[in-house]
XYZ file of C-alpha atoms in Angstrom:
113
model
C 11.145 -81.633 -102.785
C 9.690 -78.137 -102.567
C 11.606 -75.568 -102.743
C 9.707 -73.540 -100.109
C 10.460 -76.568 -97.778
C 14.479 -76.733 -98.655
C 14.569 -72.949 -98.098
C 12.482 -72.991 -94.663
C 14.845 -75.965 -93.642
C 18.306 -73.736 -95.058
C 16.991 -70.806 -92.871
C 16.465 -72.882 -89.499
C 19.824 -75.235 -90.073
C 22.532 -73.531 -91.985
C 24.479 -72.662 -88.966
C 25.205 -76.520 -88.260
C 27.141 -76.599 -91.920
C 30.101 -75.008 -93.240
C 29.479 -72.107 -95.467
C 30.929 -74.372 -98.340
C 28.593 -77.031 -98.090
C 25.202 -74.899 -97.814
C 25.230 -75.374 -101.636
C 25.931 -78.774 -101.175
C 22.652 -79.316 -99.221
C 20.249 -77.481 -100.509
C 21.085 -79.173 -104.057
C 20.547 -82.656 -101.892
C 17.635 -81.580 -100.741
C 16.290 -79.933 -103.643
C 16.659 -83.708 -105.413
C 15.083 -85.866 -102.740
C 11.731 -87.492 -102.831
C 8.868 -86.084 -99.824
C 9.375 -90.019 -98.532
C 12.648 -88.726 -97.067
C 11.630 -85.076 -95.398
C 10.153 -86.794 -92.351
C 13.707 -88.415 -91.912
C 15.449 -84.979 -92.805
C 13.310 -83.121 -90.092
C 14.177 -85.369 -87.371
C 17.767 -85.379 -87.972
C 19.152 -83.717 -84.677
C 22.526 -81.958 -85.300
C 25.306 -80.575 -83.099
C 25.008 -76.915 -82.475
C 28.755 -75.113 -82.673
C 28.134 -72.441 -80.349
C 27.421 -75.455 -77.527
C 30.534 -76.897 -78.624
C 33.036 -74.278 -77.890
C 31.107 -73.244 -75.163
C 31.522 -76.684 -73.216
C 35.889 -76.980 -74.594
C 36.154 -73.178 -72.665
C 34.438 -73.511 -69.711
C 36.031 -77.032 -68.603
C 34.997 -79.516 -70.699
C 37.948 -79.423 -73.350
C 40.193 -80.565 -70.778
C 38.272 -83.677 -70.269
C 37.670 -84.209 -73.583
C 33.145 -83.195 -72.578
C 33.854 -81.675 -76.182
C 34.891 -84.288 -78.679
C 32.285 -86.754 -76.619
C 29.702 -84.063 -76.904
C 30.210 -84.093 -80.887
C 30.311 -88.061 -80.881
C 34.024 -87.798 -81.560
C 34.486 -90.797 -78.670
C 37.871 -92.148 -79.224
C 39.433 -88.728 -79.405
C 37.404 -87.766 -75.820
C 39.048 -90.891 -74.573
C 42.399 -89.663 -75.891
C 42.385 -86.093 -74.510
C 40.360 -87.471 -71.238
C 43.782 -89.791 -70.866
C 45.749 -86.849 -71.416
C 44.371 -83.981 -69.782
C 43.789 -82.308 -72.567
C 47.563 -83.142 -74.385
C 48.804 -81.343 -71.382
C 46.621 -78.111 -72.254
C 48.214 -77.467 -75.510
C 45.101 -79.827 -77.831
C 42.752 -78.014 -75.138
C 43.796 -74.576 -76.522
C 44.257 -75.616 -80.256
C 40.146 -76.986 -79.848
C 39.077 -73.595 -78.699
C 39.748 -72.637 -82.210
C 39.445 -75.994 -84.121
C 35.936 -77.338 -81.909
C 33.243 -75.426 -84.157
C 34.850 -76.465 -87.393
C 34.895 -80.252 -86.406
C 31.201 -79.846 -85.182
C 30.079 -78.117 -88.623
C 32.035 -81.536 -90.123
C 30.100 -84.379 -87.918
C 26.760 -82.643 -88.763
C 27.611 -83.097 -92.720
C 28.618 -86.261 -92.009
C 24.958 -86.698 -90.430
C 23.484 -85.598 -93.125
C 25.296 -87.517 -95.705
C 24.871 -90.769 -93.693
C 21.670 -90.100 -93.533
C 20.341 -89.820 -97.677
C 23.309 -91.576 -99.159
């Protein structure tokens, strides 16, 4: 693929990835065939910033986060128990942008492998 086209695509999605696996995609990209950028472009990934912003304002409680992120079994888990009693609700304010940065590799991956 071009590499005009990778770096265009780096510049508009790199927030959605860890820092460590930037690298990681633009070297994916970089070897794909055009037949796949259509796919690529359409591929709609979890922003972080939404994330945390729906576990602080209420949603972490109810487990709105983990759904949000299409983590369902753990929503169901922290719906069931308020949140572990507050204490998992707290420990996702710090953990929820990390785990959202994860699913979208995991998007991406599932999506070319």
């Amino acid at each position: 693929m071009e590499a005009q086209k990778v770096d265009m695509f780096m510049m508009m999605n790199s927030k959605f990835f860890e820092s460590h696996h930037v690298h990681a995609v633009r070297e994916k990209l970089l070897s794909i065939d055009e037949s796949k950028w259509g796919m690529v472009q359409t591929l709609q990934f979890k922003d972080p910033s939404t994330a945390l912003i729906i576990s602080i304002v209420g949603g972490g409680a109810l487990g709105i986060d983990r759904f949000f992120i299409g983590d369902t079994g753990l929503g169901v888990a922290k719906l069931l128990t308020c949140g572990g009693l507050g204490i998992w609700t707290i420990i996702d304010w710090f953990m929820i942008m990390g785990a959202t940065r994860e699913k979208n590799m995991e998007l991406f991956q599932n999506s070319l492998y």
